[in-house]
PDB file of C-alpha atoms in Angstrom:
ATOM      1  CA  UNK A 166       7.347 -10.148 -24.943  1.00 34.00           C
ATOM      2  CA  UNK A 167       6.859 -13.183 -23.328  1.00 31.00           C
ATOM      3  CA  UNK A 168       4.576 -13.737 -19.667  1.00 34.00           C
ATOM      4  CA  UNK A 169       6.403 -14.973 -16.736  1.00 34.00           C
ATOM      5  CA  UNK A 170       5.650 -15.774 -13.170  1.00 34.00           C
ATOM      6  CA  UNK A 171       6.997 -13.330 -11.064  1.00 35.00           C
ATOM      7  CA  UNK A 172       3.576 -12.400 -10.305  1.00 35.00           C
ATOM      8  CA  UNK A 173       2.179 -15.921  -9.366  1.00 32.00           C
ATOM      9  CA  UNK A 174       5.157 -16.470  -7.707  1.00 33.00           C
ATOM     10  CA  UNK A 175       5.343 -13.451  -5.358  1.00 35.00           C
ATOM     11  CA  UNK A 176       3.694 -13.455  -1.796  1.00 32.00           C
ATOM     12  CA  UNK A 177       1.442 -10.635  -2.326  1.00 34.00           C
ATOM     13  CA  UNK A 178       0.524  -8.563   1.016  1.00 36.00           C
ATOM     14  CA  UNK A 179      -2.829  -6.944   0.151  1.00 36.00           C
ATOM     15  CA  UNK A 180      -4.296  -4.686   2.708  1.00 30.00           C
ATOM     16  CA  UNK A 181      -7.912  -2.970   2.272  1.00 28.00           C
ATOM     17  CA  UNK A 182      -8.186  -0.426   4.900  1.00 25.00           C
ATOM     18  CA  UNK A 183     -10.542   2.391   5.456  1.00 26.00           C
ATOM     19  CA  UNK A 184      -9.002   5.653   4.736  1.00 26.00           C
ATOM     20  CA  UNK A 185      -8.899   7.391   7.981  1.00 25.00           C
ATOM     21  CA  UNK A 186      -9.972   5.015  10.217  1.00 24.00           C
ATOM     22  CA  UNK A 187      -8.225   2.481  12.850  1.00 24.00           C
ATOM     23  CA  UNK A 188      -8.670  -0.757  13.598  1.00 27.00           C
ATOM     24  CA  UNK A 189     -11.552   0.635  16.398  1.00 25.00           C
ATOM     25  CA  UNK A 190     -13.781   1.245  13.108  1.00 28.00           C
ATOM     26  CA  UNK A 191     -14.106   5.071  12.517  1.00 24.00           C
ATOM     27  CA  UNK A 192     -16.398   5.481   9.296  1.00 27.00           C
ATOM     28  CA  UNK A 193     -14.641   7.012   6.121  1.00 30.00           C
ATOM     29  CA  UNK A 194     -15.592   7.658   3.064  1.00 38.00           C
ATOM     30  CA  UNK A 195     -12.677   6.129   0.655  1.00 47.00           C
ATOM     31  CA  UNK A 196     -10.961   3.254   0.822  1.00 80.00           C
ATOM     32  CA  UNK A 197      -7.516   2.521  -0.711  1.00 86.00           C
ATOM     33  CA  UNK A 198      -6.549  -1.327  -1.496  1.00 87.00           C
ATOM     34  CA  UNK A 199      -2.581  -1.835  -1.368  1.00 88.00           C
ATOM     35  CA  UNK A 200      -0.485  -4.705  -2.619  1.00 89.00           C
ATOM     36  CA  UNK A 201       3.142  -4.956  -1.390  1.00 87.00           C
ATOM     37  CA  UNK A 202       5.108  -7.030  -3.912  1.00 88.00           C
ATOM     38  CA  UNK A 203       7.517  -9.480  -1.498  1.00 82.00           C
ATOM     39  CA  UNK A 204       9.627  -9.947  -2.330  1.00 86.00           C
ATOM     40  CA  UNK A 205       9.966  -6.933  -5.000  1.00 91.00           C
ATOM     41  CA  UNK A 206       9.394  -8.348  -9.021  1.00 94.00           C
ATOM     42  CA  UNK A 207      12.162  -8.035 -11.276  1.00 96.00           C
ATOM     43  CA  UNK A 208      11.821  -8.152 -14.466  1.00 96.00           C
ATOM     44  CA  UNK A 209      14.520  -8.922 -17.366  1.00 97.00           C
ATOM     45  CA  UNK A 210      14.645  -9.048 -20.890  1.00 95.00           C
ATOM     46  CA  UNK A 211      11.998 -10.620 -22.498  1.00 93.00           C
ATOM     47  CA  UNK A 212      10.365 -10.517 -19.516  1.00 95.00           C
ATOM     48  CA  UNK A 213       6.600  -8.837 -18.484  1.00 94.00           C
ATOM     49  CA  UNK A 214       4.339  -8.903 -15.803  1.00 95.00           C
ATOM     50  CA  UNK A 215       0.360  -8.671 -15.702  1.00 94.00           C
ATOM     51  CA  UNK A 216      -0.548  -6.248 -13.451  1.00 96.00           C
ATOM     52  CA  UNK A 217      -3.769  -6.294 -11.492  1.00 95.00           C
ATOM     53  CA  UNK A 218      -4.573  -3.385  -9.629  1.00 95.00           C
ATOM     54  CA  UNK A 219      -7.904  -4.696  -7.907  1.00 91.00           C
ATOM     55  CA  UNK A 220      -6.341  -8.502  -7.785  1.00 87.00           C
ATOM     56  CA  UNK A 221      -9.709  -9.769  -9.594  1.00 89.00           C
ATOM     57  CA  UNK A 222      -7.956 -11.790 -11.529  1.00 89.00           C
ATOM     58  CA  UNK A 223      -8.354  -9.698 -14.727  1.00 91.00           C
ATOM     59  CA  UNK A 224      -5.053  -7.983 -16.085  1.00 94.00           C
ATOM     60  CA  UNK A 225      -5.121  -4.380 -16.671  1.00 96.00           C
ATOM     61  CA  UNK A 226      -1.543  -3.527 -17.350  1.00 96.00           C
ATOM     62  CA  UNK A 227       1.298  -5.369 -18.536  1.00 94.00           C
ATOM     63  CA  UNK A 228       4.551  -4.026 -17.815  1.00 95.00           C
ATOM     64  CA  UNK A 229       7.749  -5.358 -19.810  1.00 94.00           C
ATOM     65  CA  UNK A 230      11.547  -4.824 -21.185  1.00 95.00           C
ATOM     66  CA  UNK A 231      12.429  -5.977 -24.526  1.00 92.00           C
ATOM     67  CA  UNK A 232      15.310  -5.736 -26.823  1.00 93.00           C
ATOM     68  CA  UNK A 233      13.916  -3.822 -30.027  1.00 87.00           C
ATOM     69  CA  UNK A 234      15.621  -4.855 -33.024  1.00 88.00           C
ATOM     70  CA  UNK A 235      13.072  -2.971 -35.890  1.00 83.00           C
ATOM     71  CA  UNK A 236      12.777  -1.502 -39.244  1.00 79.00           C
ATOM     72  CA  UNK A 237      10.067   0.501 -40.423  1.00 73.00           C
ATOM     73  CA  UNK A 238       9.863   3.503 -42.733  1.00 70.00           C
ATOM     74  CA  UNK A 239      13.901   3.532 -43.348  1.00 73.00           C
ATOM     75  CA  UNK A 240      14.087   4.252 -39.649  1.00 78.00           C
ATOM     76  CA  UNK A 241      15.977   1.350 -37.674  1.00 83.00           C
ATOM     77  CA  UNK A 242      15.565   0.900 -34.088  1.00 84.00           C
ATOM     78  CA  UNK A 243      18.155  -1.076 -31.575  1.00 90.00           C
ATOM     79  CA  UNK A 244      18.497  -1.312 -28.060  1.00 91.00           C
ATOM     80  CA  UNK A 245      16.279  -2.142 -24.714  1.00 94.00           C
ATOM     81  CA  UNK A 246      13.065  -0.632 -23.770  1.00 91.00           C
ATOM     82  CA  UNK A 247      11.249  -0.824 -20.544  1.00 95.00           C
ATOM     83  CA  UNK A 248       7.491  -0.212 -21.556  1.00 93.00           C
ATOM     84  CA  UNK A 249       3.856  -0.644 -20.740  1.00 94.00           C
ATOM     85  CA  UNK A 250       0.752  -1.740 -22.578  1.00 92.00           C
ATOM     86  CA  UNK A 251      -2.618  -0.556 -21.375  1.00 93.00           C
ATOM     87  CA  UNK A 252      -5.399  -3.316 -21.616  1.00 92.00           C
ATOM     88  CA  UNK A 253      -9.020  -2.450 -23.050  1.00 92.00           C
ATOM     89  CA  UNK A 254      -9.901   1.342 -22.896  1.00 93.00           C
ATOM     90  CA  UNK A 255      -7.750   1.776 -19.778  1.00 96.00           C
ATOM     91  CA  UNK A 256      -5.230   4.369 -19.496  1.00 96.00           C
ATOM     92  CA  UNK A 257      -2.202   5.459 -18.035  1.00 96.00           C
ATOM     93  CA  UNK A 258      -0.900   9.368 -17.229  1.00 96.00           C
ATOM     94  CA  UNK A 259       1.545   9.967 -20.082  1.00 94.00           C
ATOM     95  CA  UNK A 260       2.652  12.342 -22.727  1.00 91.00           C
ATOM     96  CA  UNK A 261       2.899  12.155 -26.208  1.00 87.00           C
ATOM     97  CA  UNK A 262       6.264  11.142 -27.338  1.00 80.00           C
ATOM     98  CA  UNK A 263       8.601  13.046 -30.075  1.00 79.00           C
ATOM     99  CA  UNK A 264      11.499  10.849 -30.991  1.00 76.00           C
ATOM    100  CA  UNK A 265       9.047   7.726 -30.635  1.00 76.00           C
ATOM    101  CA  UNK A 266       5.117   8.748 -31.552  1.00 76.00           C
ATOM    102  CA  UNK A 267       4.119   6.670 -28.081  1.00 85.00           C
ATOM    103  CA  UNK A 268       3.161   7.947 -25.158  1.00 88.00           C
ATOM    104  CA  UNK A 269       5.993   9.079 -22.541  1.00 92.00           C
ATOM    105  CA  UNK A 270       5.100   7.324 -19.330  1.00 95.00           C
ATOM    106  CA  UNK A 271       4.860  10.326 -16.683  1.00 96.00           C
ATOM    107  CA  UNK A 272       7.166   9.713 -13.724  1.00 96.00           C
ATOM    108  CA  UNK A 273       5.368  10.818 -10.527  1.00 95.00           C
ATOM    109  CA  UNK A 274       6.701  11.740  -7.297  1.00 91.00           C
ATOM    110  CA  UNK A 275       5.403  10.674  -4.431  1.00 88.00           C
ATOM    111  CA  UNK A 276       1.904  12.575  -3.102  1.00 81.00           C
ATOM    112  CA  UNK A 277       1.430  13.682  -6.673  1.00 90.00           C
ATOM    113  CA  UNK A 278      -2.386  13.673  -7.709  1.00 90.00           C
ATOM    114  CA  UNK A 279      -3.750  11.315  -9.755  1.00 92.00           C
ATOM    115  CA  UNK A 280      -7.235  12.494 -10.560  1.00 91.00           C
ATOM    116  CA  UNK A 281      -9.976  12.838 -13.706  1.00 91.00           C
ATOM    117  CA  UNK A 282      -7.753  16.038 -14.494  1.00 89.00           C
ATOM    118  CA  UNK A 283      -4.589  14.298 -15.164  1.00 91.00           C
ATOM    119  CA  UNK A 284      -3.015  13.975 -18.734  1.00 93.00           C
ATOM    120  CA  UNK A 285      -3.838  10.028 -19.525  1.00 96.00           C
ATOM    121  CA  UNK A 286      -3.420   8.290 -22.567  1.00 93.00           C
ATOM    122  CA  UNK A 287      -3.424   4.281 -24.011  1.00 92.00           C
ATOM    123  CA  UNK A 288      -0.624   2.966 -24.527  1.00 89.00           C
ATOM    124  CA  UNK A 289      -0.506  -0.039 -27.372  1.00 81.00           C
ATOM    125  CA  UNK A 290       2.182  -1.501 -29.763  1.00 67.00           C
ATOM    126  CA  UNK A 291       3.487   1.035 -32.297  1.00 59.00           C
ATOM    127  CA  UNK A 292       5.791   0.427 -35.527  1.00 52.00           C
ATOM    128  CA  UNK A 293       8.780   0.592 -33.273  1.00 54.00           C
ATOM    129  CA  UNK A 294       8.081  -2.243 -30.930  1.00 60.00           C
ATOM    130  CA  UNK A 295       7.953   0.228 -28.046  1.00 70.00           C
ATOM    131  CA  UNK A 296       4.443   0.411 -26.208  1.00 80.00           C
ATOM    132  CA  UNK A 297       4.018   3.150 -23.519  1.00 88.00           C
ATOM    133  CA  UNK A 298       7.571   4.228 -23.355  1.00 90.00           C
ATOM    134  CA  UNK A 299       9.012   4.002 -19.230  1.00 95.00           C
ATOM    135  CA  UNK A 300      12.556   3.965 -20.775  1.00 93.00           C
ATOM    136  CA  UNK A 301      14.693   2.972 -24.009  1.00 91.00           C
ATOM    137  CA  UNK A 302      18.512   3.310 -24.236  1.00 92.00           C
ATOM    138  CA  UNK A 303      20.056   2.221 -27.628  1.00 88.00           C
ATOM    139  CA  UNK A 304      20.153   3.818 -31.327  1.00 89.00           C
ATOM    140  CA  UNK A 305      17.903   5.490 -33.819  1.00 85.00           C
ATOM    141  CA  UNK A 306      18.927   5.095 -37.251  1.00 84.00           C
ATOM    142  CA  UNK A 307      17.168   7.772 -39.870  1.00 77.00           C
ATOM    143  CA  UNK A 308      19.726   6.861 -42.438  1.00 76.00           C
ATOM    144  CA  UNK A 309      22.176   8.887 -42.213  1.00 84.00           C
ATOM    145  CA  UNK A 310      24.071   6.249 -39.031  1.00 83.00           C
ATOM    146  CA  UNK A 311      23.158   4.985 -35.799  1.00 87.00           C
ATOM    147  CA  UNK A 312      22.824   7.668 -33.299  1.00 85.00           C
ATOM    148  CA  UNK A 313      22.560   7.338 -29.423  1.00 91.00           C
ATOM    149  CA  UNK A 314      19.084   7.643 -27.361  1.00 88.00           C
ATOM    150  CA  UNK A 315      18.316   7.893 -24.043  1.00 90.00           C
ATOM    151  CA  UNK A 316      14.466   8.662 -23.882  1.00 88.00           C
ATOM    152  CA  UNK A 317      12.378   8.533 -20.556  1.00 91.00           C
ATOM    153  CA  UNK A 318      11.143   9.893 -17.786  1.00 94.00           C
ATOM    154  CA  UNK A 319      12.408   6.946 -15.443  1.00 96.00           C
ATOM    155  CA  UNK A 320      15.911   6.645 -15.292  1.00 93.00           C
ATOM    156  CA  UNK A 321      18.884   5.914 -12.575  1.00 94.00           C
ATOM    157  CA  UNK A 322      16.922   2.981 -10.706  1.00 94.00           C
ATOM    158  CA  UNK A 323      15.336   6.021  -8.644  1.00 94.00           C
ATOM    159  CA  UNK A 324      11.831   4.580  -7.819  1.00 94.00           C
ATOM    160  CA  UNK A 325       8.961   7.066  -8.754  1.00 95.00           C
ATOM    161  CA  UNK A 326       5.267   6.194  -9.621  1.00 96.00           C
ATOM    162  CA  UNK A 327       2.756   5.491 -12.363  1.00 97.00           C
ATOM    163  CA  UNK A 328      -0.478   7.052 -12.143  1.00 97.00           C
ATOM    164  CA  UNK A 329      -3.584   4.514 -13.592  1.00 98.00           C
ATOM    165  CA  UNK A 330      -7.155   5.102 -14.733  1.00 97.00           C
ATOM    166  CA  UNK A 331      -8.759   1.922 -15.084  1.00 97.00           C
ATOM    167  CA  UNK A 332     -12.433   0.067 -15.451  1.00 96.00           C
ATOM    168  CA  UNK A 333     -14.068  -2.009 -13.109  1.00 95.00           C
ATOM    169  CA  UNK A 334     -17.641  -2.930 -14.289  1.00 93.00           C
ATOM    170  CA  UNK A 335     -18.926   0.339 -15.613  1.00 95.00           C
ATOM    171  CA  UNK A 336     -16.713   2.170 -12.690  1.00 95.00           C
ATOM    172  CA  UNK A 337     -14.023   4.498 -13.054  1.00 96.00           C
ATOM    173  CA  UNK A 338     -10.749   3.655 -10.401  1.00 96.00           C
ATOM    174  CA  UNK A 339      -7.736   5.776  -9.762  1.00 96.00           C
ATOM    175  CA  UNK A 340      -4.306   3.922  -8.551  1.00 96.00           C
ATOM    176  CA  UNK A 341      -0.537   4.243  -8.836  1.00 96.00           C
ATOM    177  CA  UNK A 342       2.730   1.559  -9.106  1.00 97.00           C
ATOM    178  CA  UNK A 343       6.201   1.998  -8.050  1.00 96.00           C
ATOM    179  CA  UNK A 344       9.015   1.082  -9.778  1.00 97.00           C
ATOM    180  CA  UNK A 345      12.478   1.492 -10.745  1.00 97.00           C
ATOM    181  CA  UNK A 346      14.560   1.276 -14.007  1.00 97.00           C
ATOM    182  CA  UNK A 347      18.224   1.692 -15.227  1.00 97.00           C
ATOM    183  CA  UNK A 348      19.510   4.231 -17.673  1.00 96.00           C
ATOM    184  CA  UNK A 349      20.252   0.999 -20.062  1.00 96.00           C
ATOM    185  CA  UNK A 350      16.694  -0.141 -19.362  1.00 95.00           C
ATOM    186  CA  UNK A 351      17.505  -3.417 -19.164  1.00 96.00           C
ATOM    187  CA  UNK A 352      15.422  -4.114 -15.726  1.00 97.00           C
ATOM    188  CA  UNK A 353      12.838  -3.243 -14.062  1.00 97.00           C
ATOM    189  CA  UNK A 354      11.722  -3.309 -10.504  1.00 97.00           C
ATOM    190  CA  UNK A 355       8.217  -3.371  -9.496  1.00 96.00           C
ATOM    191  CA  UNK A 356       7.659  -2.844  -5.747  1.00 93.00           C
ATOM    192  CA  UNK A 357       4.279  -2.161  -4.910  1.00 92.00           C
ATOM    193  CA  UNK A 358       0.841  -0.569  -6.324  1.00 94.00           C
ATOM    194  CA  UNK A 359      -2.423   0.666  -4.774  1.00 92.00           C
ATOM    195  CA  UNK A 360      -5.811   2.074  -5.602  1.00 94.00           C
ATOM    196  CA  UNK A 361      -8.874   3.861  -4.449  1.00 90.00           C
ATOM    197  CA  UNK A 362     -11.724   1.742  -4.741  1.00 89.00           C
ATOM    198  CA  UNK A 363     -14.196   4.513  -4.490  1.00 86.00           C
ATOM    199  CA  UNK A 364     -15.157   5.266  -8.144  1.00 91.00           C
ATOM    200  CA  UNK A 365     -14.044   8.348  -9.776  1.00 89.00           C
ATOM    201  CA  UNK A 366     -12.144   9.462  -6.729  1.00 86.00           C
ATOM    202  CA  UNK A 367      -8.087  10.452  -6.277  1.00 87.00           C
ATOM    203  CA  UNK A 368      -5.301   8.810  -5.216  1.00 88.00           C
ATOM    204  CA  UNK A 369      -1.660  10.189  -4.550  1.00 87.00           C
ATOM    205  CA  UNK A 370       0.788   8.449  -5.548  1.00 91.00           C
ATOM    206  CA  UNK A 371       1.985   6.196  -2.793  1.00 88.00           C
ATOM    207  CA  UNK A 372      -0.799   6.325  -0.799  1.00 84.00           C
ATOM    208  CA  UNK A 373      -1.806   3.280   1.083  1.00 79.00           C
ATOM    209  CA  UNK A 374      -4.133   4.747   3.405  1.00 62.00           C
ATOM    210  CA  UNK A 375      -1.923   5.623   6.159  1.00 39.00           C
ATOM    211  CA  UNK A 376      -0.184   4.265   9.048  1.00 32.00           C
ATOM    212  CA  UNK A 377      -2.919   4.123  11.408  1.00 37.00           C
ATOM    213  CA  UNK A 378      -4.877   2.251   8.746  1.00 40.00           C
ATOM    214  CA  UNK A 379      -2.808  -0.666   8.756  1.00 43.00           C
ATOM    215  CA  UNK A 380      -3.219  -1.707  12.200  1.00 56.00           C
ATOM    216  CA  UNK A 381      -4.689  -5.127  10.972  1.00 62.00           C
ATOM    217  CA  UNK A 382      -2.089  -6.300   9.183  1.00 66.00           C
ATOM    218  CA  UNK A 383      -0.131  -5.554  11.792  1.00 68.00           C
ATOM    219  CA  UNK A 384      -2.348  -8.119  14.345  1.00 74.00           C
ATOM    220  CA  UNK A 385      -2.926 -10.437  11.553  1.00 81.00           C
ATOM    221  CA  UNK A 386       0.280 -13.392  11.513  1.00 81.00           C
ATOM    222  CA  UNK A 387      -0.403 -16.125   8.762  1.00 81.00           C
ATOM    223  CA  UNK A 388       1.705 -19.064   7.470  1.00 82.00           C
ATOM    224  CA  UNK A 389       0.911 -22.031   5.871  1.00 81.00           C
ATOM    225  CA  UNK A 390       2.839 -25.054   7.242  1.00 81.00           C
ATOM    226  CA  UNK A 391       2.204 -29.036   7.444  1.00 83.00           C
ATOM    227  CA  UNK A 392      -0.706 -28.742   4.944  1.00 83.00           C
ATOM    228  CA  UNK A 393      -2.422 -26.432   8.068  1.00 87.00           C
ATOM    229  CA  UNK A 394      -3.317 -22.582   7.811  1.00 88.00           C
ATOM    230  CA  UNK A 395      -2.329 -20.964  10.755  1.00 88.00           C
ATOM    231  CA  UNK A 396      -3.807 -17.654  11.951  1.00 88.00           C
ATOM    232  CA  UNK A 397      -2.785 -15.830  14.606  1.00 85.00           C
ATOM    233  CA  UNK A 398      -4.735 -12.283  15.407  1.00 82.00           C
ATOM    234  CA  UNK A 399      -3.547 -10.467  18.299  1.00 75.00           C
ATOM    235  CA  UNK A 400      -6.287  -8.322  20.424  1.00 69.00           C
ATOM    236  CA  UNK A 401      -9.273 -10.684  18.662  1.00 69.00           C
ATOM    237  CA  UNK A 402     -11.511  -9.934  21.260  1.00 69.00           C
ATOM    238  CA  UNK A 403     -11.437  -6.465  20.112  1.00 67.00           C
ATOM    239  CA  UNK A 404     -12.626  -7.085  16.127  1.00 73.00           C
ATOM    240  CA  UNK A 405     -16.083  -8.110  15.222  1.00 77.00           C
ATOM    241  CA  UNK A 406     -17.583 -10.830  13.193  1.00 81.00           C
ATOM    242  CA  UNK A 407     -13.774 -12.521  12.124  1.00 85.00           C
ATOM    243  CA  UNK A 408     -14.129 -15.471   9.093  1.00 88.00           C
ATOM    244  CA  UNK A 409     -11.540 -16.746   7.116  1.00 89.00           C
ATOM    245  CA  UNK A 410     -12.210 -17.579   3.557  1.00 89.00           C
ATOM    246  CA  UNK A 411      -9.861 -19.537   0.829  1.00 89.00           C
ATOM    247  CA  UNK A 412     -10.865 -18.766  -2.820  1.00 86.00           C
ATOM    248  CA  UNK A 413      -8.890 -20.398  -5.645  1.00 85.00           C
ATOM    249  CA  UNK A 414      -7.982 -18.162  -9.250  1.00 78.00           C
ATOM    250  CA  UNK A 415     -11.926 -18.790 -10.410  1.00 77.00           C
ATOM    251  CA  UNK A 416     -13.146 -16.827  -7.337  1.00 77.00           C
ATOM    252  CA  UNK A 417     -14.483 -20.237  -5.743  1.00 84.00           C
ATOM    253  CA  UNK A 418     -14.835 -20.967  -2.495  1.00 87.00           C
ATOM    254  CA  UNK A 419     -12.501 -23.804  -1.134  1.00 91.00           C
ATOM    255  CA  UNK A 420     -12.283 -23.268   2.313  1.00 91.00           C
ATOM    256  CA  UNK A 421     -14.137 -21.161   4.987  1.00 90.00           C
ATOM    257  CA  UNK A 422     -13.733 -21.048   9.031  1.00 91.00           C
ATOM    258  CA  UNK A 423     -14.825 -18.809  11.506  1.00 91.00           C
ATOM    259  CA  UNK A 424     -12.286 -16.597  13.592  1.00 89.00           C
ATOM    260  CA  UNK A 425     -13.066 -16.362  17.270  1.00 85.00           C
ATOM    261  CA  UNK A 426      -9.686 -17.607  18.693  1.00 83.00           C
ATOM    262  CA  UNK A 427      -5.858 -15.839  19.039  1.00 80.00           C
ATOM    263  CA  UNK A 428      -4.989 -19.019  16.989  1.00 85.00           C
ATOM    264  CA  UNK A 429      -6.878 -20.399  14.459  1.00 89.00           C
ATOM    265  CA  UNK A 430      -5.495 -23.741  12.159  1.00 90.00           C
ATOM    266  CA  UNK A 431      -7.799 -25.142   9.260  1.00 90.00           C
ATOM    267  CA  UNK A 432      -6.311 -28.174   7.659  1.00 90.00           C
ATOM    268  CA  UNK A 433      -6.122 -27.518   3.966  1.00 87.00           C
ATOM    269  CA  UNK A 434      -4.822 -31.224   2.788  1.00 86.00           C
ATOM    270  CA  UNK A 435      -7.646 -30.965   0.003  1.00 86.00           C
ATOM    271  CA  UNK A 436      -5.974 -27.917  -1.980  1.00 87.00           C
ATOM    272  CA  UNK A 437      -4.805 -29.310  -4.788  1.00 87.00           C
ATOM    273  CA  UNK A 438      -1.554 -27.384  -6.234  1.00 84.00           C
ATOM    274  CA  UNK A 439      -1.878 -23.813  -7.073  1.00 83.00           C
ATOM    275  CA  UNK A 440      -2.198 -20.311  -6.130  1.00 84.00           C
ATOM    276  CA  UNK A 441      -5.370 -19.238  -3.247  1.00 84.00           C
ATOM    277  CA  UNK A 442      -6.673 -16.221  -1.808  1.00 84.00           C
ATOM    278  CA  UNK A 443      -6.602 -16.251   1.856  1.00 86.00           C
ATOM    279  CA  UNK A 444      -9.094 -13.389   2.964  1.00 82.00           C
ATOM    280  CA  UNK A 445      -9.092 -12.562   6.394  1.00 84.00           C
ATOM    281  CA  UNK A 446     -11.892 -10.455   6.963  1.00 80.00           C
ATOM    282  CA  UNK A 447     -13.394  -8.916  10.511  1.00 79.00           C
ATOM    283  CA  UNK A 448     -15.458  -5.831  10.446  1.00 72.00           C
ATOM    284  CA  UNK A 449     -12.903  -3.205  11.203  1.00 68.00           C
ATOM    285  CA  UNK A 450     -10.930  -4.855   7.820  1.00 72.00           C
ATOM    286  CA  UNK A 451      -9.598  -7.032   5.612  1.00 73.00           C
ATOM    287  CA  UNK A 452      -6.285  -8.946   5.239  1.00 77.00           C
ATOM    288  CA  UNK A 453      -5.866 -11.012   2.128  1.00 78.00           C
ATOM    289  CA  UNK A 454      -2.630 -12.721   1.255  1.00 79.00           C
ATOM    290  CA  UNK A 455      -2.255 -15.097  -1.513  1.00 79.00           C
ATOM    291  CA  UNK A 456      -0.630 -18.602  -1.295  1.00 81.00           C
ATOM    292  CA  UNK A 457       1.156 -20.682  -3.460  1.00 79.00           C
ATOM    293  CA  UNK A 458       0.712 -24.209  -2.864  1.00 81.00           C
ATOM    294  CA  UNK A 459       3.513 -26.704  -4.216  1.00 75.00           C
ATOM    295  CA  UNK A 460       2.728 -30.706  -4.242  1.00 66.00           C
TER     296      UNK A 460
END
């Protein structure tokens, strides 16, 4: 597989919002970070795409769809597969496979648990080409012909989850992705993902923290036009302590500007071309988006 920039690429809306709480500041004890994918990443074959739950800037997922062409052991394997590798000693909630000995991504619903008790396995390259399997439609020859194969527990472009367990530091994280794939597996969608960024602590799939918790992003306007950030925050004099900060891929600080005002522009003529973190931060919340910049 080869890495493209659908990620880079994508405006990412990235919301970290106290679970439980409103924009007034009620205390709770988890959080959940969400990314919305806009607009959605679509991959083709040939095509993957690094996942980053925690947006660190540290993959810990790659998601792809190949065409598998192999030979190994008299077997011969054709057709697409829509897969997933796991990086390091993270993991993904799968099953072990029977016609391929990979793991069978699971396909959650949404509000399904994903917690230290669910079934997770790594998912790495295998003698057939096919990582973690999400889906594979095309032949499995055992020498006696070609015969048909439909494996997976994603199928129909119905959009259903993937549950995660993954590292940060010496810290255990929970989170989930949505996404979608054909019965030929010859796409896949990926719409949006989320975790809890309280250690060892569940997630359902889907979750983003609920409505009421997104009641920032909803006051929070941002564009970036005539080389000028432009920040708009309805109700300011209700949030405490606002700043905006620009950090480039290397977690640098480029830019920084306090938020007191409904509008707030900071000339960013210095940033040379590439992709930024805006983070708008007050201290009900934070709003981070990321920009592309194109000179």
């Amino acid at each position: 597989m080869k890495n493209i920039n659908s990620k880079t690429k994508s405006r990412l809306k990235n919301y970290t919002l106290l679970a439980g709480s409103a924009v007034a500041g009620i205390t709770a004890e988890a959080q959940i970070q969400y990314t919305d994918l806009t607009p959605d990443v679509v991959l083709n074959l040939g095509n993957t795409y690094s996942l980053d739950l925690n947006n660190d800037m540290v993959n810990d997922f790659t998601l792809g769809v190949q065409a598998i062409n192999t030979s190994s052991s008299n077997i011969n394997v054709v057709g697409n597969a829509a897969g997933l590798f796991t990086e390091g000693a993270n993991e993904v909630m799968a099953q072990q496979g029977t016609t391929f000995a990979v793991p069978y991504i699971t396909a959650l619903n949404a509000n399904d648990l994903i917690s230290p008790a669910g079934a997770f396995m790594t998912a790495t390259a295998s003698s057939s080409g096919i990582p973690g399997l999400i889906r594979f439609s095309g032949t499995v020859d055992l020498g006696f012909g070609p015969i048909p194969q439909n494996i997976g527990n994603f199928s129909n472009n119905n959009q259903r989850f993937i549950g995660f367990k993954f590292s940060i530091g010496t810290n255990t994280h929970y989170g989930w992705a949505r996404i979608s794939v054909p019965n030929n597996a010859s796409t896949m969608t990926i719409y949006d993902y989320a975790y809890n960024t309280a250690p060892n602590q569940p997630i359902n799939a889907g979750a983003t923290a609920g409505i009421e918790d997104k009641q920032l992003s909803d006051v929070v306007a941002l564009n970036f036009a005539n080389n000028n950030i432009n920040i708009q925050v309805l109700g300011i004099n209700n949030l405490h302590n606002g700043k905006v900060t620009v950090l480039n891929l290397a977690g640098q600080e480029v830019l920084s500007a306090p938020l007191t005002n409904f509008n707030t522009s900071i000339p960013a003529d210095n940033l040379s071309e590439g992709i930024y973190l805006i983070n708008i931060s007050f201290d009900e919340g934070v709003y981070t988006q990321k920009l592309y910049v194109s000179k």
